Structures are given as C-alpha cells and as structure tokens.
Amino acid sequence: MNFEIIDNCYQITVLFICMLLSAWFGVRKRSRSYIMLAFGYGCFLMGTLFFVLHLTILGYVPQIFYTCEISWLAAYLFFLSLLLLRAEYRTLPFSIGALLPALLTAAAVLRFQIFGPALLPCAACAATLGAIVYLSGSRILFDRKHGRWPSHLDHCFLLCVLLQISIYIISMFMSDFVHFNLYFAVDMLLTVMLAALLPLLHREVRHDLH
C-alpha cells in the first residue's frame, strides 16, 4: 500500500483528536489559547485531508498544492496567534539573539520556496514561520537570562517549524513516495510535535493558574 496514504491518514487522525480535545478544553475553561490551537489543528488536518482524498480518489498527487498549503499556512497563523496571545501576558524586550534565527528561517523558506513557488504564499509563510521562531526564541532567551526554565511549549514550536522546513527540503531530493523513508519519518515526527503542543499548553495553563 502507498505509505503516503498511511502517513497522511495517521496525521489526520491524530490532529482530529487533538482538535476535539483542544476545543473541549477551550469551551470548558473559556480559554482563547485552546481555541486558537484547535483552529490550528483544524486547518492543518483540512489541508492534509484534501491531499489524501485527491491522492486516494484520483490516484496521483495534486499538481496544484495551494488548497493544501493555504490551509497549512492558516494553521501556522493560528499558532502564531497563540504565541501573540501568550505575549500579551508578558512583554518581552527586543532580542537580537532571537531575530537572527528568525531571519534565517524566513530566508530558508524563500530559498526553498516553501508554500511556493508563487511569491505571495511563499512570503506569507516566511513571515509567519519567522515570527513564530522570533517569539518562541525571545521567550526562551529571556527565561534563560533571568534564571528560569524555558517553557517546553516554545521549544516545541521551534521544532515544528524546523521539521516543517525540513520536510520540504527533503522532498526535493526524494523520488520514492510509496515506501517508508526519511521523508515520512520526519513528517510523522512533525505530527507528534504538533500533537505535543496540546499537553504542553495544558501544562503551562495549569502552572499559570497555580
């Protein structure tokens, strides 16, 4: 069986469960953070769902990915909104140390035309992923500077961005998308990291309440 279908079905199932749980926590706790995360999960799985349905029904990968990639970009915009929401509760100073990796991230997105090759979605992806790296990185550096243990949630966001970029770079050098290989290993790890955002957010919310 085509492992690409297995990989995508696995991702859809995991993210669907995470979306439901996150939405339930959001309604129960009246938390915008959980709702933002739920919307992020929903957008991500919708993009993957379109991809796998196209592949399953028509038997080939869609030639135009923008339906999928706009959904995935929307997911990262919701993740960015979650980070901005967290920033409302703690104003951080400008960080050169976080800006440099953010610029490198944006440059990598533009260089490898992630969510491209059209300029607009590619530039939007570069700005979004760069902003996620900056906000997460600045919070990590700030906590370390003041002797606090950085949030695992920020590290998880950085890993998600790194894995997302890695998937596109790896795909440029792969020709076999039927059997299990490095591409699918990284994609499945991305799914795990995306799913980890929920328990890490829940842990952070509980910590803040106490």
XYZ file of C-alpha atoms in Angstrom:
210
model
C 0.000 0.000 0.000
C 1.130 3.559 -0.704
C 2.825 4.723 2.518
C 1.932 8.317 1.689
C -1.732 7.473 2.286
C -0.866 5.766 5.587
C 1.200 8.735 6.733
C -1.490 11.272 5.883
C -4.302 9.223 7.437
C -2.208 8.927 10.599
C -1.729 12.707 10.651
C -5.428 13.411 10.056
C -6.482 11.033 12.849
C -4.028 12.418 15.405
C -4.794 16.064 14.627
C -8.550 15.448 14.609
C -8.370 14.014 18.124
C -6.179 16.926 19.238
C -8.601 19.419 17.694
C -11.558 17.957 19.574
C -9.680 17.880 22.879
C -8.371 21.409 22.436
C -11.833 22.727 21.541
C -13.298 20.946 24.579
C -10.702 22.497 26.894
C -11.298 25.879 25.265
C -15.040 25.780 25.894
C -14.721 24.274 29.357
C -12.062 26.713 30.549
C -13.200 29.640 28.375
C -9.643 29.909 27.109
C -8.762 31.633 23.847
C -5.424 29.814 23.812
C -7.058 26.397 23.464
C -9.455 27.732 20.816
C -6.565 29.141 18.759
C -4.807 25.796 19.000
C -7.991 23.949 17.986
C -8.357 26.152 14.899
C -4.712 25.498 14.073
C -5.220 21.755 14.283
C -8.389 22.017 12.200
C -6.728 23.975 9.407
C -3.726 21.661 9.309
C -5.824 18.495 9.075
C -8.081 20.032 6.408
C -5.065 20.642 4.196
C -3.863 17.085 4.720
C -7.384 15.734 4.183
C -7.636 17.408 0.781
C -4.251 15.985 -0.166
C -5.051 12.407 0.838
C -8.532 12.466 -0.729
C -7.072 13.700 -4.002
C -4.416 11.001 -3.885
C -6.875 8.249 -2.924
C -9.660 9.107 -5.375
C -7.658 10.247 -8.396
C -4.574 8.144 -7.748
C -1.965 10.880 -8.103
C -0.581 13.811 -6.117
C -2.405 17.091 -6.877
C -0.467 19.227 -9.325
C -1.539 22.431 -7.583
C -0.877 22.330 -3.852
C -2.253 25.745 -2.927
C -5.509 24.386 -1.483
C -3.420 22.310 0.937
C -0.751 24.899 1.553
C -3.180 27.741 2.268
C -4.760 25.501 4.919
C -1.361 24.662 6.393
C -0.382 28.343 6.335
C -3.647 29.190 8.118
C -2.722 26.629 10.772
C 0.603 28.332 11.425
C -1.152 31.702 11.547
C -3.345 30.353 14.337
C -0.240 29.023 16.106
C 1.286 32.486 15.734
C -1.900 33.987 17.186
C -1.494 31.697 20.187
C 2.069 32.944 20.698
C 0.914 36.565 20.381
C -1.803 35.858 22.939
C 0.803 34.494 25.341
C 2.931 37.600 24.728
C 0.085 39.793 25.993
C 0.679 38.449 29.481
C 4.446 39.008 29.414
C 6.024 41.863 27.478
C 9.496 40.889 26.326
C 12.299 43.240 25.219
C 13.613 43.195 21.662
C 16.033 40.290 21.159
C 18.813 40.236 18.578
C 19.545 36.641 19.560
C 16.012 35.619 18.550
C 15.921 37.836 15.465
C 18.859 36.140 13.733
C 17.354 32.602 13.636
C 14.013 34.159 12.661
C 15.640 35.842 9.657
C 17.443 32.611 8.755
C 14.117 30.780 8.907
C 12.461 33.317 6.624
C 15.435 33.145 4.237
C 15.230 29.327 4.126
C 11.524 29.485 3.324
C 12.163 31.896 0.450
C 15.218 29.999 -0.776
C 13.451 26.626 -0.976
C 10.111 28.193 -1.999
C 8.150 26.566 0.801
C 4.416 27.001 0.133
C 5.579 28.397 -3.246
C 6.640 28.921 -5.957
C 4.175 31.838 -6.110
C 5.667 34.786 -4.246
C 2.663 35.736 -2.095
C 2.117 32.418 -0.235
C 5.868 31.899 -0.009
C 6.400 35.360 1.503
C 3.458 34.863 3.860
C 4.959 31.565 5.001
C 8.364 33.191 5.517
C 6.860 35.977 7.634
C 4.691 33.595 9.663
C 7.340 30.971 10.427
C 9.923 33.690 11.062
C 7.587 35.372 13.554
C 6.952 32.065 15.341
C 10.701 31.479 15.653
C 11.260 35.029 16.929
C 8.506 34.939 19.569
C 9.430 31.480 20.825
C 13.156 32.195 20.712
C 12.902 35.531 22.505
C 10.870 33.968 25.295
C 13.377 31.126 25.688
C 16.332 33.535 25.784
C 14.552 35.847 28.227
C 13.766 32.999 30.625
C 17.330 31.673 30.488
C 18.756 35.138 31.075
C 16.666 35.500 34.229
C 17.435 32.045 35.549
C 14.072 30.481 34.721
C 13.496 27.184 32.956
C 12.126 27.959 29.481
C 8.699 26.658 28.536
C 8.688 23.352 26.678
C 5.896 24.803 24.548
C 8.287 27.316 22.987
C 10.802 24.576 22.213
C 8.016 22.528 20.626
C 7.008 25.426 18.365
C 10.613 25.774 17.219
C 10.792 22.049 16.459
C 7.552 22.218 14.470
C 8.958 24.991 12.292
C 12.258 23.163 11.827
C 10.511 19.926 10.863
C 8.119 21.701 8.503
C 11.007 23.272 6.614
C 12.961 20.005 6.675
C 10.078 18.122 5.056
C 10.101 20.421 2.045
C 13.869 20.322 1.706
C 13.966 16.532 1.965
C 11.165 16.181 -0.602
C 13.362 17.959 -3.169
C 15.816 15.053 -3.045
C 13.295 12.206 -2.831
C 11.665 10.360 -5.691
C 10.075 7.441 -3.840
C 6.872 8.457 -2.056
C 5.419 4.967 -1.950
C 7.682 3.253 0.592
C 8.711 4.379 4.053
C 11.773 6.643 4.014
C 13.292 9.718 5.687
C 10.568 11.991 4.318
C 7.821 10.038 6.069
C 9.858 9.686 9.261
C 10.200 13.474 9.505
C 6.536 14.025 8.620
C 5.382 11.577 11.294
C 7.675 13.271 13.804
C 6.090 16.608 12.853
C 2.686 15.112 13.625
C 3.952 14.040 17.047
C 5.321 17.529 17.751
C 2.081 19.174 16.652
C 0.140 16.855 18.940
C 2.548 17.659 21.794
C 1.513 21.318 21.640
C -1.761 20.482 23.405
C -0.413 18.772 26.554
C 2.376 21.347 26.776
C -0.131 24.207 26.557
C -2.319 22.466 29.136
C 0.672 22.099 31.439
C 1.527 25.785 31.033
C -2.049 26.913 31.686
C -2.273 24.800 34.830
C 1.082 26.158 36.018
C -0.087 29.755 35.493
C -3.279 29.069 37.418
C -1.256 27.851 40.382
